[in-house]
Amino acid sequence: MASEDSTLISLVEKASEGDRRSVGRLLTLVERGGYSAEQVAEATYTLSGNSHVIGITGAPGAGKSTLTACLARDLAVSEYKPAVLAVDPSSPLTGGAILGDRVRMEEASEAGAFIRSMATRGHAGGLALAVPGMVRVFDAFGFNPIIIETVGVGQVEVDVASAADTVVVVVTSGWGDAVQANKAGLLEIADLFVVNKADRPGASDARRDLELMIDLSQITGQATRRPDIVMTTATEGEGLDEFTKAIFEHRELLFGGEQISIRRSKRWKAEVRSRLDYLLSEVAKESIENLEEKKSSSPGSVAREIAENLLKKDEL
Amino acid sequence: MSKKENAPIRIVLAKLGLDGHDRGLKVVARMLRDSGMEVVYLGLRQTTEMVVTAVEQEDADAVGISMHNAGHLTLAPRIVKALEDAGLDVPVVVGGIVPESDLEAMAEAGVAGVLGPGSSAEDVATCVREAVAARGE
Ligand code: B12
Ligand SMILES: Nc1nc2c(ncn2[C@@H]2O[C@H](COP(=O)(O)OP(=O)(O)O)[C@@H](O)[C@H]2O)c(=O)[nH]1
Ligand SMILES: [Mg+2]
């Protein structure tokens, strides 16, 4: 491990001097998990906490990459040093993935944005563990803001939302049915809605539906702050100024008061929670492997017995 | 720092310049995904610089270039050299239309493998896997 440690120190040093290849290597170490990931986490934790983290989610094809690309490009052209973490699903069958978000991000990349693609890699809690760690690597080496792009499906969405300061949900005119089932979830996480593909028929209906949905949730008191809605045609560059402005406004709202510390403390807890879940599931896995079936004991009672024994352990 | 065995291979796939034949590249992307790799797909109209930047930021294990416009003898060595100059120790594999008489020159230029029309999914995956394994030694 000693040589790994010294490699790590030199990677961190070079990354602080602006070496992007070292940043790329550190991201890989975090993504892979295990000992090195924990070392990187320790090395970057105290250096981080300064960057604004934006999560962009929504159904496949809604225009997340196009919007992310425009935002990252515009920020890179002005005084910012943005990074993008673009998450795509792994194939559940083979574990492989096609990460295609970079295709739309050429201009952003040329303008200086750091773009990293990642796959969800199926393993339980993997994304919840890796994403905050990778965001922290960007944060520690001065990337700001950090934009996470992810497909809007179930747990992935929630994991990413809990890693971001500002959550943008992208919908299009056909969004109704797809999103219906998950309405409450979306409203809970969204700080800003974007109705993209405003050039298509039905966009203003989509906006109206959204307004209604938000009205309802305001009455029932689910949401605290009314999320803004902006209309964009990302491919034509229309509405992008409003989009950027809305994101900056949310940032001001957060960083101007104590909102940010509330949100960060939620993020911190969510991360402890997912790390705890992971540790516990690992020990659970171990205990199950050596378990022999006892017909006389119910599965529930055996599980309880194992848990009780585990809790008496000194070290995981 | 040693690569962890169970992590999937990450490969950057691109076509350079104005060569518009991207059907093969799309097929190869699926083949590699189905063999368990993570494919960072760059697609058409890439420059050498764009490929180098992608390898650096994505920390890729390999680069795959698809070539159908007879530019391989200039473009492939250029990519190999640019990666070397950037200190990126990753193999380059090439597919598409490369006449047999050019295979030697490609190998001399440091191209790790060349595949042509009709290559099976297994050929493609094996080519990439062997190229990556050879670098790791
Ligand atoms: C379809 C096709 C087109 C389509 C392309 C559609 C598209 N979006 O891809 C269209 C009609 C647009 C087209 C146009 C032209 N074409 Co054309 N085209 C073909 C054709 C018939 C098939 C190519 C194809 O898609 N094959 C199917 C795929 C799956 O196979 P593949 O690409 O070979 O890929 C396999 C392997 O090579 C390998 N592989 C490929 N890439 C990679 C990458 C990696 C990393 C790895 C590991 C493996 C790998 O694995 C794949 C799976 O087996 C070929 C002839 C042929 N038999 O190859 C000519 C051919 C490639 N075209 C040719 C020419 C000349 C042209 C034009 C210049 C014609 C003209 N005068 O206008 C234009 C150029 C357009 C441009 N901007 O580049 C010539 C090229 C000659 C040369 N290089 O010396 C060919 C060889 C025809 C010929 N015999 O003359 N073409
Ligand atoms: N008509 C129209 N098409 C768009 C718009 N924004 C994105 N697209 C297209 O929608 C497709 C999916 O976009 P992408 O950004 O990749 O979506 P993602 O899957 O959410 O990342 C692409 O073909 C885009 O060009 C828009 O505002 N109007
Ligand atoms: Mg996308």
XYZ file of C-alpha atoms and ligand atoms in Angstrom:
573
model
C 0.000 0.000 0.000
C 2.939 2.342 0.586
C 3.600 2.886 -3.109
C -0.104 3.441 -3.701
C -0.055 6.134 -1.037
C 2.868 7.947 -2.627
C 1.225 7.740 -6.052
C -1.869 9.234 -4.506
C 0.058 12.109 -2.937
C 1.684 12.938 -6.248
C -1.656 12.755 -8.057
C -3.185 15.179 -5.560
C -0.183 17.493 -5.870
C -0.305 17.519 -9.646
C -4.077 17.951 -9.660
C -3.696 21.028 -7.432
C -1.274 22.434 -9.980
C -4.003 22.094 -12.599
C -2.955 18.817 -14.231
C -6.162 17.459 -15.722
C -4.841 13.978 -16.299
C -4.305 13.583 -12.553
C -7.852 14.773 -11.954
C -8.979 12.094 -14.419
C -7.015 9.410 -12.539
C -8.379 10.495 -9.153
C -11.932 10.316 -10.523
C -11.258 6.723 -11.622
C -9.945 5.771 -8.188
C -13.083 7.107 -6.537
C -15.306 5.431 -9.102
C -13.738 2.031 -8.464
C -14.314 2.206 -4.730
C -12.348 0.346 -2.079
C -9.175 1.410 -0.278
C -7.908 3.940 -2.819
C -11.314 5.592 -3.024
C -11.306 6.118 0.722
C -7.798 7.588 0.559
C -8.873 10.035 -2.146
C -11.940 10.924 -0.114
C -9.735 11.733 2.889
C -7.329 13.758 0.769
C -10.033 15.866 -0.870
C -12.542 16.285 1.941
C -10.957 19.297 3.607
C -10.171 20.930 0.258
C -13.789 20.844 -0.880
C -17.089 22.519 -0.102
C -16.648 25.669 -2.158
C -18.339 24.737 -5.413
C -21.938 25.059 -6.479
C -23.251 21.622 -7.487
C -26.033 21.532 -10.088
C -27.950 18.312 -10.819
C -29.768 18.021 -14.151
C -32.236 15.174 -14.463
C -35.171 14.131 -16.652
C -36.297 11.419 -19.042
C -33.937 10.100 -21.742
C -34.031 12.374 -24.787
C -35.495 15.370 -22.937
C -32.457 17.465 -23.855
C -30.370 17.238 -20.684
C -27.059 16.892 -22.519
C -27.868 19.696 -24.921
C -28.788 22.016 -22.034
C -25.805 20.925 -19.951
C -23.515 21.515 -22.895
C -24.832 25.050 -23.476
C -24.604 25.908 -19.801
C -21.081 24.518 -19.446
C -19.931 26.275 -22.619
C -21.342 29.654 -21.602
C -19.827 29.347 -18.129
C -16.437 28.270 -19.481
C -16.417 31.202 -21.901
C -17.030 33.636 -19.034
C -15.000 33.544 -15.816
C -15.957 30.062 -14.607
C -14.197 26.698 -14.578
C -17.078 24.242 -14.941
C -16.971 20.456 -14.756
C -19.608 18.041 -15.996
C -20.249 14.545 -14.649
C -22.509 12.800 -17.166
C -24.099 9.593 -15.868
C -25.581 6.944 -18.189
C -27.016 3.545 -17.326
C -24.967 0.355 -17.512
C -26.522 -2.582 -19.306
C -27.956 -4.845 -16.606
C -27.067 -7.884 -18.713
C -23.411 -7.305 -19.515
C -22.379 -4.436 -17.272
C -21.174 -2.535 -20.340
C -22.368 0.924 -21.325
C -22.402 3.389 -24.178
C -21.620 6.810 -22.758
C -22.766 9.202 -25.454
C -23.206 12.521 -23.690
C -19.843 13.898 -24.828
C -21.140 14.006 -28.403
C -23.184 17.106 -27.560
C -20.472 18.691 -25.445
C -17.775 19.436 -27.997
C -18.070 23.202 -27.753
C -18.132 23.087 -23.975
C -15.027 20.934 -23.983
C -13.240 23.244 -26.392
C -14.167 26.209 -24.219
C -12.372 24.500 -21.323
C -15.042 22.579 -19.421
C -13.861 19.289 -17.891
C -16.245 16.537 -18.987
C -16.338 13.125 -17.422
C -18.736 10.320 -18.383
C -19.696 7.568 -16.002
C -21.870 4.467 -16.029
C -24.196 3.476 -13.197
C -22.370 0.122 -12.851
C -25.321 -1.702 -11.275
C -23.774 -2.504 -7.911
C -25.936 -1.580 -4.964
C -25.305 1.892 -3.647
C -22.506 2.349 -6.174
C -23.710 5.594 -7.606
C -24.601 7.003 -4.231
C -21.050 6.279 -3.101
C -19.158 7.321 -6.196
C -20.985 10.499 -7.262
C -20.413 12.588 -4.118
C -16.789 11.433 -4.084
C -16.228 12.384 -7.705
C -17.953 15.724 -7.196
C -15.591 16.314 -4.285
C -12.558 15.677 -6.489
C -13.769 18.371 -8.906
C -14.576 20.676 -6.002
C -11.189 20.197 -4.332
C -9.321 21.191 -7.490
C -11.242 24.358 -8.175
C -13.933 23.305 -10.619
C -17.009 25.465 -10.109
C -19.824 24.934 -10.807
C -20.056 21.173 -11.079
C -22.923 19.916 -13.231
C -24.199 16.346 -12.835
C -26.292 15.075 -15.736
C -28.288 11.924 -15.126
C -31.169 9.927 -16.534
C -34.331 10.430 -14.570
C -35.027 6.975 -13.310
C -35.949 5.991 -9.780
C -33.108 5.622 -7.340
C -30.472 7.168 -9.576
C -32.437 10.380 -9.610
C -32.785 10.473 -5.855
C -29.098 9.648 -5.316
C -28.034 12.445 -7.610
C -30.512 14.893 -6.155
C -29.026 14.345 -2.748
C -25.572 15.109 -4.142
C -26.587 18.510 -5.624
C -27.268 22.027 -4.319
C -29.567 22.973 -7.187
C -31.704 20.329 -8.889
C -33.026 21.007 -12.405
C -35.738 18.724 -13.797
C -36.028 18.799 -17.599
C -39.381 17.896 -19.149
C -40.770 18.072 -22.691
C -44.248 18.311 -24.142
C -44.822 14.582 -23.964
C -43.720 14.380 -20.352
C -47.140 13.865 -18.764
C -47.484 10.095 -18.745
C -43.884 9.279 -18.054
C -43.653 11.611 -15.135
C -47.151 11.164 -13.753
C -46.253 8.216 -11.573
C -43.308 10.012 -10.075
C -44.889 13.467 -9.676
C -44.446 13.790 -5.975
C -40.845 12.639 -6.169
C -40.024 15.172 -8.877
C -41.659 18.002 -7.026
C -39.773 17.175 -3.910
C -36.399 17.315 -5.603
C -36.880 20.076 -8.217
C -35.588 23.571 -7.553
C -36.144 24.511 -11.173
C -38.173 23.023 -14.004
C -37.127 23.407 -17.619
C -39.700 22.771 -20.322
C -37.369 22.013 -23.213
C -38.242 21.563 -26.903
C -40.427 24.648 -26.689
C -40.351 24.625 -30.503
C -42.576 21.553 -30.430
C -46.367 21.650 -30.169
C -47.702 21.071 -26.680
C -44.920 22.876 -24.834
C -47.239 25.506 -23.367
C -49.648 22.763 -22.276
C -46.740 21.075 -20.542
C -46.007 24.294 -18.748
C -49.616 24.675 -17.663
C -49.721 21.099 -16.361
C -46.586 21.769 -14.422
C -48.000 24.975 -12.911
C -51.107 23.080 -11.833
C -49.070 20.332 -10.301
C -46.995 22.838 -8.377
C -50.142 24.736 -7.269
C -51.509 21.515 -5.845
C -48.377 20.651 -3.999
C -48.224 24.169 -2.570
C -51.740 23.710 -1.202
C -50.989 20.330 0.305
C -47.765 21.752 1.639
C -45.383 19.172 0.198
C -43.019 21.671 -1.302
C -41.554 24.617 0.553
C -40.391 26.976 -2.170
C -42.189 27.275 -5.484
C -39.817 26.037 -8.178
C -39.347 28.324 -11.180
C -40.249 27.166 -14.672
C -38.292 28.211 -17.752
C -39.044 27.385 -21.382
C -36.119 26.530 -23.669
C -35.320 25.363 -27.161
C -31.862 24.126 -26.359
C -30.939 23.283 -29.945
C -31.659 26.885 -31.041
C -30.177 28.477 -27.958
C -33.541 29.951 -27.038
C -34.339 30.555 -23.394
C -30.790 29.745 -22.348
C -30.232 33.150 -20.769
C -33.326 32.669 -18.614
C -32.136 29.179 -17.767
C -28.724 30.375 -16.627
C -30.298 33.292 -14.785
C -32.655 30.971 -12.893
C -29.744 28.781 -11.849
C -27.760 31.785 -10.641
C -30.804 33.068 -8.759
C -31.124 29.779 -6.970
C -27.448 29.880 -6.137
C -27.839 33.389 -4.699
C -30.816 32.214 -2.687
C -28.796 29.344 -1.251
C -25.473 31.033 -0.684
C -26.963 34.372 0.336
C -28.489 32.955 3.512
C -28.455 29.905 5.665
C -30.189 27.757 3.016
C -26.864 26.423 1.851
C -25.866 25.080 5.233
C -29.233 23.346 5.587
C -28.830 21.772 2.190
C -25.212 20.820 2.732
C -26.040 19.237 6.038
C -28.730 17.193 4.271
C -26.164 16.209 1.651
C -23.662 15.272 4.326
C -26.218 13.107 6.118
C -27.349 11.474 2.878
C -23.761 10.533 2.170
C -23.146 9.137 5.641
C -26.377 7.222 5.186
C -25.355 5.665 1.892
C -21.902 4.796 3.244
C -23.524 3.187 6.253
C -25.949 1.266 4.033
C -23.014 0.058 2.012
C -20.947 -1.069 5.004
C -23.912 -2.848 6.530
C -24.826 -4.581 3.295
C -21.235 -5.774 2.911
C -21.198 -7.386 6.365
C -24.657 -8.772 5.739
C -23.358 -10.374 2.550
C -20.529 -12.007 4.510
C -22.861 -13.382 7.148
C -25.237 -14.825 4.566
C -22.485 -16.574 2.636
C -21.637 -18.918 5.515
C -25.195 -19.428 6.631
C -26.732 -22.893 6.675
C -30.449 -23.406 6.370
C -32.200 -24.165 9.659
C -35.699 -25.372 8.890
C -36.766 -24.847 12.487
C -35.968 -21.095 12.506
C -37.900 -18.494 10.553
C -35.822 -16.272 8.211
C -36.913 -13.228 10.186
C -35.653 -14.554 13.484
C -32.328 -15.586 11.950
C -31.867 -12.130 10.415
C -32.557 -10.513 13.772
C -30.104 -12.817 15.507
C -27.387 -11.988 12.963
C -28.038 -8.266 13.275
C -27.856 -8.467 17.057
C -24.542 -10.272 16.857
C -23.168 -7.781 14.343
C -24.022 -4.855 16.527
C -21.812 -6.309 19.246
C -18.794 -6.202 16.903
C -15.981 -3.767 17.714
C -14.979 -3.117 14.136
C -16.563 -3.587 10.719
C -1.243 2.413 -9.369
C -2.375 -0.989 -10.604
C -5.661 -1.293 -12.466
C -8.278 -3.215 -10.580
C -9.118 -6.377 -12.503
C -12.871 -6.222 -12.133
C -13.272 -2.648 -13.425
C -14.630 -2.552 -16.968
C -12.353 -1.419 -19.799
C -13.109 2.171 -20.823
C -12.567 2.928 -24.500
C -12.936 6.182 -26.448
C -14.420 5.677 -29.948
C -14.147 8.286 -32.684
C -14.051 9.084 -36.366
C -11.634 11.742 -37.532
C -12.125 14.584 -39.967
C -14.779 14.572 -42.665
C -15.130 10.787 -43.031
C -18.894 10.275 -42.644
C -19.044 6.456 -42.421
C -20.240 6.104 -38.852
C -22.299 2.943 -39.242
C -19.313 0.739 -38.408
C -18.431 2.826 -35.348
C -21.980 2.532 -34.025
C -21.946 -1.232 -34.539
C -18.581 -1.488 -32.786
C -19.870 0.611 -29.866
C -22.683 -1.881 -29.295
C -20.384 -4.865 -29.694
C -18.032 -3.502 -27.060
C -20.843 -2.561 -24.705
C -22.255 -6.067 -25.049
C -18.884 -7.498 -24.140
C -18.997 -5.527 -20.893
C -16.919 -2.449 -21.749
C -17.709 1.196 -21.140
C -17.657 3.048 -24.421
C -17.133 6.804 -24.446
C -18.647 7.578 -27.820
C -17.345 10.708 -29.525
C -18.760 10.049 -32.986
C -18.044 11.997 -36.168
C -15.763 14.927 -37.045
C -13.264 14.599 -34.231
C -9.800 16.133 -34.228
C -6.649 14.643 -32.727
C -6.860 17.200 -29.911
C -10.448 16.236 -29.082
C -9.481 12.582 -28.801
C -6.514 13.378 -26.552
C -8.663 15.590 -24.320
C -11.285 12.853 -24.030
C -8.714 10.186 -23.109
C -7.253 12.475 -20.468
C -10.553 13.474 -18.854
C -12.201 10.060 -19.160
C -9.036 8.248 -18.026
C -9.643 5.786 -20.865
C -7.795 2.478 -21.237
C -7.865 2.454 -25.049
C -8.733 4.463 -28.163
C -10.645 3.053 -31.129
C -10.677 4.899 -34.446
C -12.843 3.925 -37.406
C -11.482 4.951 -40.803
C -13.028 4.671 -44.256
C -11.559 7.501 -46.295
C -8.042 6.266 -47.009
C -6.578 8.686 -44.485
C -5.364 6.019 -42.070
C -1.671 6.221 -42.976
C -1.466 9.851 -41.895
C -4.192 10.050 -39.250
C -3.491 6.886 -37.241
C 0.206 7.637 -36.617
C -0.767 11.200 -35.723
C -3.141 10.000 -32.984
C -0.566 7.543 -31.625
C 2.054 10.292 -31.455
C -0.281 12.881 -29.942
C -1.215 10.477 -27.152
C 2.439 9.690 -26.513
C 3.330 13.380 -26.470
C 0.600 13.974 -23.913
C 2.084 11.223 -21.750
C -0.968 9.007 -22.205
C 0.026 5.364 -22.365
C -3.025 3.916 -24.141
C -3.220 1.588 -27.143
C -4.883 2.670 -30.399
C -6.929 0.173 -32.420
C -8.259 0.911 -35.896
C -11.123 -0.516 -37.939
C -12.786 0.174 -41.290
C -11.133 0.152 -44.700
C -7.401 -0.504 -44.398
C -5.807 -2.386 -47.325
C -3.705 -5.357 -46.376
C -0.626 -3.759 -47.889
C -0.835 -1.015 -45.214
C -0.961 -3.322 -42.200
C 2.788 -3.353 -41.715
C 3.037 0.420 -41.825
C 0.206 0.655 -39.296
C 1.967 -1.723 -36.912
C 5.214 0.226 -37.301
C 3.385 3.428 -36.469
C 2.380 1.851 -33.160
C -1.213 0.920 -33.949
C -2.081 -2.011 -31.666
C -4.603 -3.741 -33.923
C -6.461 -3.332 -37.222
C -9.818 -4.913 -38.142
C -11.751 -4.796 -41.401
C -15.269 -5.411 -42.756
C -16.974 -8.541 -41.525
C -15.254 -8.602 -38.129
C -17.424 -10.380 -35.555
C -18.333 -9.040 -32.132
C -15.828 -11.451 -30.686
C -13.049 -10.272 -33.036
C -13.714 -6.689 -32.014
C -13.812 -7.343 -28.266
C -10.730 -9.574 -28.388
C -8.778 -6.999 -30.385
C -9.456 -4.316 -27.758
C -8.916 -6.615 -24.798
C -5.558 -7.859 -26.097
C -4.397 -4.343 -26.893
C -5.214 -3.216 -23.343
C -3.648 -6.320 -21.768
C -0.426 -5.826 -23.772
C -0.059 -2.296 -22.349
C -0.694 -3.408 -18.823
C 2.342 -5.733 -18.827
C -22.511 2.394 -46.237
C -21.420 3.093 -47.027
C -21.540 4.468 -47.224
C -22.642 5.279 -46.581
C -22.224 5.597 -45.134
C -23.400 5.637 -44.147
C -22.913 5.779 -42.743
N -23.548 6.706 -42.017
O -22.028 5.105 -42.275
C -22.666 6.544 -47.485
C -23.645 6.322 -48.616
C -22.990 7.857 -46.805
C -21.250 6.500 -48.046
C -20.639 7.574 -48.611
C -19.369 7.552 -49.201
N -18.601 6.458 -49.363
Co -19.017 4.732 -48.613
N -19.346 2.955 -48.216
C -20.310 2.384 -47.562
C -20.099 0.850 -47.593
C -20.968 0.294 -48.689
C -20.383 0.101 -46.316
C -19.756 0.682 -45.041
C -20.479 0.166 -43.848
O -21.270 0.865 -43.220
N -20.252 -1.119 -43.513
C -20.894 -1.777 -42.374
C -20.010 -1.636 -41.122
C -20.636 -2.372 -39.945
O -18.754 -2.209 -41.413
P -17.359 -1.460 -41.192
O -17.524 -0.011 -41.191
O -16.356 -2.069 -42.065
O -17.010 -1.876 -39.689
C -16.594 -3.180 -39.328
C -15.091 -3.347 -39.326
O -14.426 -2.548 -40.275
C -14.677 -3.075 -37.951
N -14.488 -1.685 -37.509
C -14.907 -0.547 -38.033
N -14.567 0.499 -37.266
C -13.902 0.014 -36.210
C -13.309 0.653 -35.136
C -12.666 -0.116 -34.175
C -12.075 0.559 -33.022
C -12.607 -1.525 -34.306
C -11.931 -2.323 -33.289
C -13.197 -2.151 -35.410
C -13.841 -1.378 -36.337
O -15.740 -3.618 -37.211
C -16.980 -3.396 -37.895
C -17.853 -4.603 -37.666
O -17.412 -5.709 -38.388
C -18.571 0.771 -47.910
C -18.132 -0.479 -48.669
C -17.745 -1.599 -47.760
N -17.984 -2.780 -48.187
O -17.184 -1.393 -46.649
C -18.366 2.029 -48.730
C -17.000 2.696 -48.738
C -16.429 2.718 -47.327
N -17.321 4.066 -49.165
C -16.428 4.573 -49.955
C -16.513 5.873 -50.532
C -15.433 6.204 -51.544
C -17.545 6.759 -50.184
C -17.731 8.169 -50.723
C -16.463 9.013 -50.844
C -18.444 8.016 -52.055
C -18.601 9.299 -52.859
N -17.805 9.403 -53.887
O -19.431 10.131 -52.511
C -18.721 8.776 -49.716
C -17.999 9.533 -48.598
C -18.935 10.118 -47.559
C -18.174 10.735 -46.434
N -18.560 11.950 -45.998
O -17.270 10.186 -45.880
C -15.280 3.599 -50.228
C -13.999 3.969 -49.445
C -12.760 3.737 -50.288
C -11.475 3.823 -49.509
N -11.421 4.133 -48.241
O -10.467 3.548 -50.106
C -15.936 2.235 -49.831
C -14.921 1.199 -49.286
C -16.653 1.712 -51.082
C -15.649 1.301 -52.172
N -15.403 0.020 -52.322
O -15.154 2.129 -52.853
N -20.714 5.259 -47.938
N -36.658 20.055 -31.395
C -35.810 20.101 -30.378
N -34.939 19.096 -30.198
C -34.094 19.147 -29.145
C -34.089 20.228 -28.247
N -33.145 19.992 -27.298
C -32.571 18.818 -27.608
N -33.139 18.306 -28.728
C -32.782 17.038 -29.393
O -33.262 15.958 -28.596
C -32.361 14.848 -28.694
C -31.912 14.398 -27.316
O -31.133 15.414 -26.728
P -30.094 15.132 -25.538
O -29.563 16.432 -25.109
O -29.134 14.093 -25.940
O -31.089 14.523 -24.447
P -30.763 13.754 -23.068
O -30.947 12.298 -23.350
O -31.796 14.254 -22.125
O -29.378 14.098 -22.670
C -31.224 15.309 -29.591
O -31.451 14.858 -30.882
C -31.284 16.806 -29.516
O -30.759 17.433 -30.655
C -35.030 21.302 -28.462
O -35.099 22.268 -27.726
N -35.857 21.165 -29.537
Mg -27.695 12.813 -22.178
